[in-house]
mmCIF file of C-alpha atoms in Angstrom:
data_model
loop_
_atom_site.group_PDB
_atom_site.id
_atom_site.type_symbol
_atom_site.label_atom_id
_atom_site.label_comp_id
_atom_site.label_asym_id
_atom_site.label_seq_id
_atom_site.Cartn_x
_atom_site.Cartn_y
_atom_site.Cartn_z
ATOM 1 C CA MET A 1 -2.428 -4.570 23.380
ATOM 2 C CA THR A 2 0.315 -3.654 25.037
ATOM 3 C CA ALA A 3 1.481 -0.004 25.880
ATOM 4 C CA GLU A 4 4.700 -0.301 24.167
ATOM 5 C CA THR A 5 2.336 -1.339 20.953
ATOM 6 C CA ALA A 6 -0.234 1.481 21.808
ATOM 7 C CA LYS A 7 2.598 4.069 21.269
ATOM 8 C CA LYS A 8 3.666 3.104 17.460
ATOM 9 C CA ARG A 9 2.673 4.929 14.575
ATOM 10 C CA ARG A 10 0.449 2.584 12.600
ATOM 11 C CA VAL A 11 0.884 2.547 8.959
ATOM 12 C CA ILE A 12 0.045 1.196 6.142
ATOM 13 C CA VAL A 13 2.099 0.869 2.540
ATOM 14 C CA ILE A 14 0.872 1.013 -0.530
ATOM 15 C CA THR A 15 3.299 0.316 -3.462
ATOM 16 C CA ASP A 16 2.631 2.845 -5.806
ATOM 17 C CA GLY A 17 3.187 6.641 -6.358
ATOM 18 C CA ASP A 18 2.785 8.245 -9.405
ATOM 19 C CA LYS A 19 0.517 11.161 -10.081
ATOM 20 C CA VAL A 20 -2.775 9.270 -10.516
ATOM 21 C CA ALA A 21 -1.921 7.019 -7.525
ATOM 22 C CA ARG A 22 -1.405 10.071 -5.482
ATOM 23 C CA LYS A 23 -4.771 11.413 -5.728
ATOM 24 C CA ALA A 24 -6.113 8.083 -5.182
ATOM 25 C CA VAL A 25 -4.694 7.560 -2.207
ATOM 26 C CA GLU A 26 -5.125 10.694 -0.756
ATOM 27 C CA SER A 27 -9.143 10.493 -1.722
ATOM 28 C CA ALA A 28 -9.043 6.577 -0.272
ATOM 29 C CA THR A 29 -7.312 7.707 3.047
ATOM 30 C CA ARG A 30 -9.608 10.471 3.673
ATOM 31 C CA ARG A 31 -12.716 8.398 2.922
ATOM 32 C CA ILE A 32 -11.123 5.940 5.583
ATOM 33 C CA GLY A 33 -10.310 9.066 8.306
ATOM 34 C CA GLY A 34 -6.911 8.381 8.092
ATOM 35 C CA ARG A 35 -3.559 10.895 7.271
ATOM 36 C CA CYS A 36 -1.743 10.111 4.096
ATOM 37 C CA ILE A 37 1.857 11.215 3.774
ATOM 38 C CA SER A 38 1.264 13.233 0.194
ATOM 39 C CA LEU A 39 5.259 13.943 -0.169
ATOM 40 C CA SER A 40 5.938 10.101 -0.106
ATOM 41 C CA ALA A 41 4.439 10.251 -3.541
ATOM 42 C CA GLY A 42 6.514 9.974 -6.582
ATOM 43 C CA ASN A 43 7.843 8.085 -9.232
ATOM 44 C CA PRO A 44 10.494 6.894 -7.855
ATOM 45 C CA THR A 45 9.817 7.435 -4.162
ATOM 46 C CA PRO A 46 11.518 10.998 -3.491
ATOM 47 C CA VAL A 47 12.258 10.800 0.420
ATOM 48 C CA THR A 48 14.367 8.636 2.325
ATOM 49 C CA GLY A 49 13.371 6.451 5.038
ATOM 50 C CA LYS A 50 14.627 8.456 7.472
ATOM 51 C CA LYS A 51 12.581 11.628 6.296
ATOM 52 C CA LEU A 52 9.717 9.298 6.023
ATOM 53 C CA ALA A 53 9.610 7.829 9.384
ATOM 54 C CA GLN A 54 9.905 11.706 10.550
ATOM 55 C CA MET A 55 6.977 12.711 8.836
ATOM 56 C CA ILE A 56 5.104 9.578 9.793
ATOM 57 C CA LEU A 57 5.682 10.388 13.480
ATOM 58 C CA SER A 58 4.642 14.096 13.302
ATOM 59 C CA THR A 59 1.709 13.252 12.032
ATOM 60 C CA PRO A 60 -1.136 13.274 14.817
ATOM 61 C CA HIS A 61 -3.643 10.536 13.885
ATOM 62 C CA ASP A 62 -3.706 6.761 12.874
ATOM 63 C CA PRO A 63 -3.723 4.951 10.376
ATOM 64 C CA VAL A 64 -0.731 6.760 8.166
ATOM 65 C CA VAL A 65 -0.854 6.043 4.720
ATOM 66 C CA VAL A 66 2.758 5.943 2.792
ATOM 67 C CA MET A 67 3.329 5.407 -1.163
ATOM 68 C CA VAL A 68 6.721 3.899 -2.172
ATOM 69 C CA ASP A 69 7.589 3.130 -5.823
ATOM 70 C CA ASP A 70 10.723 1.928 -7.919
ATOM 71 C CA ARG A 71 9.884 3.328 -10.950
ATOM 72 C CA GLY A 72 10.361 -0.195 -12.417
ATOM 73 C CA ALA A 73 13.820 -0.635 -11.337
ATOM 74 C CA VAL A 74 14.908 -3.988 -10.440
ATOM 75 C CA GLY A 75 16.424 -4.516 -7.031
ATOM 76 C CA MET A 76 16.300 -2.328 -4.501
ATOM 77 C CA GLY A 77 15.363 0.938 -5.397
ATOM 78 C CA LYS A 78 14.500 4.042 -3.560
ATOM 79 C CA GLY A 79 10.963 2.958 -2.578
ATOM 80 C CA GLU A 80 12.105 -0.358 -1.438
ATOM 81 C CA GLN A 81 15.101 1.104 0.610
ATOM 82 C CA ALA A 82 12.535 3.762 1.961
ATOM 83 C CA LEU A 83 10.260 1.359 2.976
ATOM 84 C CA TRP A 84 12.937 -0.812 4.422
ATOM 85 C CA GLU A 85 14.042 1.913 6.584
ATOM 86 C CA ILE A 86 10.660 2.674 8.087
ATOM 87 C CA SER A 87 10.292 -0.973 8.830
ATOM 88 C CA HIS A 88 13.178 -1.168 10.741
ATOM 89 C CA ASP A 89 12.047 1.914 13.166
ATOM 90 C CA ASP A 90 10.564 0.658 16.479
ATOM 91 C CA ARG A 91 8.146 3.617 16.733
ATOM 92 C CA ILE A 92 6.351 2.638 13.483
ATOM 93 C CA GLU A 93 4.276 -0.510 13.395
ATOM 94 C CA LEU A 94 3.364 -1.982 9.637
ATOM 95 C CA ILE A 95 -0.176 -2.851 9.912
ATOM 96 C CA GLY A 96 -0.162 -4.039 6.197
ATOM 97 C CA ALA A 97 0.484 -3.217 2.802
ATOM 98 C CA VAL A 98 -1.445 -2.751 -0.291
ATOM 99 C CA ALA A 99 1.003 -4.457 -3.282
ATOM 100 C CA VAL A 100 -0.302 -2.893 -6.564
ATOM 101 C CA ALA A 101 -0.225 -4.785 -9.973
ATOM 102 C CA SER A 102 1.870 -3.504 -12.786
ATOM 103 C CA ASN A 103 3.398 -5.074 -15.876
ATOM 104 C CA THR A 104 7.187 -4.626 -14.635
ATOM 105 C CA LEU A 105 9.535 -6.785 -16.419
ATOM 106 C CA GLY A 106 11.940 -9.098 -14.557
ATOM 107 C CA ALA A 107 9.530 -9.022 -11.218
ATOM 108 C CA GLU A 108 9.202 -12.296 -9.412
ATOM 109 C CA GLY A 109 6.038 -11.373 -7.719
ATOM 110 C CA ILE A 110 4.729 -12.306 -4.433
ATOM 111 C CA THR A 111 2.042 -13.864 -2.804
ATOM 112 C CA VAL A 112 -0.861 -11.976 -1.465
ATOM 113 C CA ASP A 113 -3.662 -12.559 1.244
ATOM 114 C CA GLN A 114 -6.286 -11.608 -0.907
ATOM 115 C CA SER A 115 -6.880 -8.971 -3.421
ATOM 116 C CA VAL A 116 -9.538 -6.811 -4.181
ATOM 117 C CA ASP A 117 -10.753 -7.022 -7.658
ATOM 118 C CA ARG A 118 -11.823 -4.197 -9.884
ATOM 119 C CA TYR A 119 -15.264 -4.834 -9.091
ATOM 120 C CA GLY A 120 -14.880 -4.394 -5.345
ATOM 121 C CA ARG A 121 -14.695 -7.936 -4.333
ATOM 122 C CA LEU A 122 -12.676 -9.811 -2.216
ATOM 123 C CA VAL A 123 -10.751 -12.382 -3.958
ATOM 124 C CA ASP A 124 -8.343 -14.979 -2.791
ATOM 125 C CA GLY A 125 -4.863 -14.933 -5.251
ATOM 126 C CA PRO A 126 -3.310 -12.087 -6.944
ATOM 127 C CA VAL A 127 -4.913 -9.459 -9.464
ATOM 128 C CA ASP A 128 -3.743 -8.266 -13.003
ATOM 129 C CA LYS A 129 -3.034 -4.518 -13.391
ATOM 130 C CA ASN A 130 -6.306 -3.808 -14.635
ATOM 131 C CA GLY A 131 -7.883 -5.520 -11.521
ATOM 132 C CA TYR A 132 -8.978 -8.242 -13.127
ATOM 133 C CA PRO A 133 -8.455 -11.916 -11.159
ATOM 134 C CA GLU A 134 -5.114 -13.867 -12.593
ATOM 135 C CA PRO A 135 -5.978 -17.269 -13.812
ATOM 136 C CA PRO A 136 -5.993 -20.360 -11.756
ATOM 137 C CA GLY A 137 -2.877 -21.815 -10.745
ATOM 138 C CA ASN A 138 -1.228 -18.289 -10.926
ATOM 139 C CA ARG A 139 -0.405 -17.638 -7.027
ATOM 140 C CA TYR A 140 2.176 -14.231 -7.727
ATOM 141 C CA LEU A 141 1.457 -10.635 -7.922
ATOM 142 C CA GLU A 142 3.494 -9.135 -10.389
ATOM 143 C CA GLY A 143 4.239 -5.351 -9.581
ATOM 144 C CA ASP A 144 7.135 -2.737 -8.858
ATOM 145 C CA THR A 145 8.202 -2.496 -5.475
ATOM 146 C CA VAL A 146 6.142 -5.392 -4.184
ATOM 147 C CA GLU A 147 9.047 -8.072 -3.809
ATOM 148 C CA THR A 148 10.494 -6.267 -0.750
ATOM 149 C CA LEU A 149 7.231 -6.758 1.340
ATOM 150 C CA THR A 150 7.476 -10.572 1.798
ATOM 151 C CA GLN A 151 10.905 -10.158 3.654
ATOM 152 C CA LEU A 152 9.406 -7.473 6.181
ATOM 153 C CA PRO A 153 7.046 -7.958 9.271
ATOM 154 C CA ILE A 154 3.714 -7.197 7.487
ATOM 155 C CA PRO A 155 0.894 -9.148 8.965
ATOM 156 C CA VAL A 156 -1.232 -8.679 5.685
ATOM 157 C CA ILE A 157 -0.935 -7.864 1.959
ATOM 158 C CA ILE A 158 -3.937 -7.190 0.095
ATOM 159 C CA GLY A 159 -3.674 -7.148 -3.705
ATOM 160 C CA THR A 160 -5.210 -4.299 -6.009
ATOM 161 C CA GLY A 161 -4.734 -3.257 -9.706
ATOM 162 C CA ASP A 162 -2.903 -0.332 -10.740
ATOM 163 C CA THR A 163 -3.848 2.490 -8.213
ATOM 164 C CA GLY A 164 -6.468 4.879 -9.296
ATOM 165 C CA LYS A 165 -6.407 3.721 -12.560
ATOM 166 C CA MET A 166 -7.997 -0.243 -13.402
ATOM 167 C CA GLN A 167 -9.732 1.498 -16.474
ATOM 168 C CA GLY A 168 -11.521 3.626 -14.505
ATOM 169 C CA ALA A 169 -12.661 1.247 -11.974
ATOM 170 C CA ASP A 170 -10.437 3.100 -9.085
ATOM 171 C CA HIS A 171 -10.539 6.867 -10.635
ATOM 172 C CA VAL A 172 -10.586 9.240 -7.987
ATOM 173 C CA ARG A 173 -13.838 10.926 -9.242
ATOM 174 C CA ARG A 174 -15.289 7.696 -7.894
ATOM 175 C CA GLY A 175 -13.709 7.790 -4.522
ATOM 176 C CA ALA A 176 -10.693 5.411 -5.561
ATOM 177 C CA PRO A 177 -13.008 2.841 -4.294
ATOM 178 C CA ILE A 178 -10.629 -0.212 -4.807
ATOM 179 C CA THR A 179 -8.276 1.313 -2.731
ATOM 180 C CA THR A 180 -10.561 2.641 -0.374
ATOM 181 C CA GLN A 181 -11.972 -1.061 0.152
ATOM 182 C CA ALA A 182 -8.125 -2.401 0.426
ATOM 183 C CA LEU A 183 -7.586 0.015 3.174
ATOM 184 C CA LEU A 184 -10.455 -0.974 4.790
ATOM 185 C CA GLU A 185 -10.001 -4.802 4.663
ATOM 186 C CA ILE A 186 -6.063 -4.254 6.198
ATOM 187 C CA LEU A 187 -7.685 -2.004 9.139
ATOM 188 C CA ARG A 188 -10.363 -4.732 9.690
ATOM 189 C CA ARG A 189 -7.730 -7.319 9.944
ATOM 190 C CA ALA A 190 -5.884 -5.150 12.491
ATOM 191 C CA GLY A 191 -8.934 -5.296 14.640
ATOM 192 C CA ASN A 192 -10.137 -1.648 13.915
ATOM 193 C CA ASN A 193 -12.836 -0.595 11.760
ATOM 194 C CA GLY A 194 -12.044 3.052 12.447
ATOM 195 C CA VAL A 195 -9.254 4.979 13.284
ATOM 196 C CA ASP A 196 -7.928 6.499 16.731
#
């Protein structure tokens, strides 16, 4: 790791931001010892990329977890715009993203490195909104805000079902175990099982 890289604030992005997702992401981020930017939650994302970058840089510890959400808008929505802006800030390093499956109509979807299914298993290929592995031959995880991920310098993308939901499998009362595992897998692949 170079001195230049070491100075960058490490960020994980989650492509969901509704009220249920916010509580789950806050819980999961606490469990990994990271810092969640709760003000990034919203449906759609309520802050600009510039403001989000300021909040990320003012956070004292890594990793920083942020939420981006387009509220189902096809095309470049508010969440995607904010994500695009922080990804092009040279003070920020996106170390990974959690791509959240949803029933967004008209979404093309993306390929993921792996997914965490509703049972906490790491699986090859995508999962659906409820965290069930997609049938063989379905290569794309479909969801709101996910398509922008493939256009950005993000080294690892882990798929999950709907954050904090999945028919109770990721409920905040259970500690949001699926979201937690997805964050831990990104950290593992980034070469750090803990935090700074």
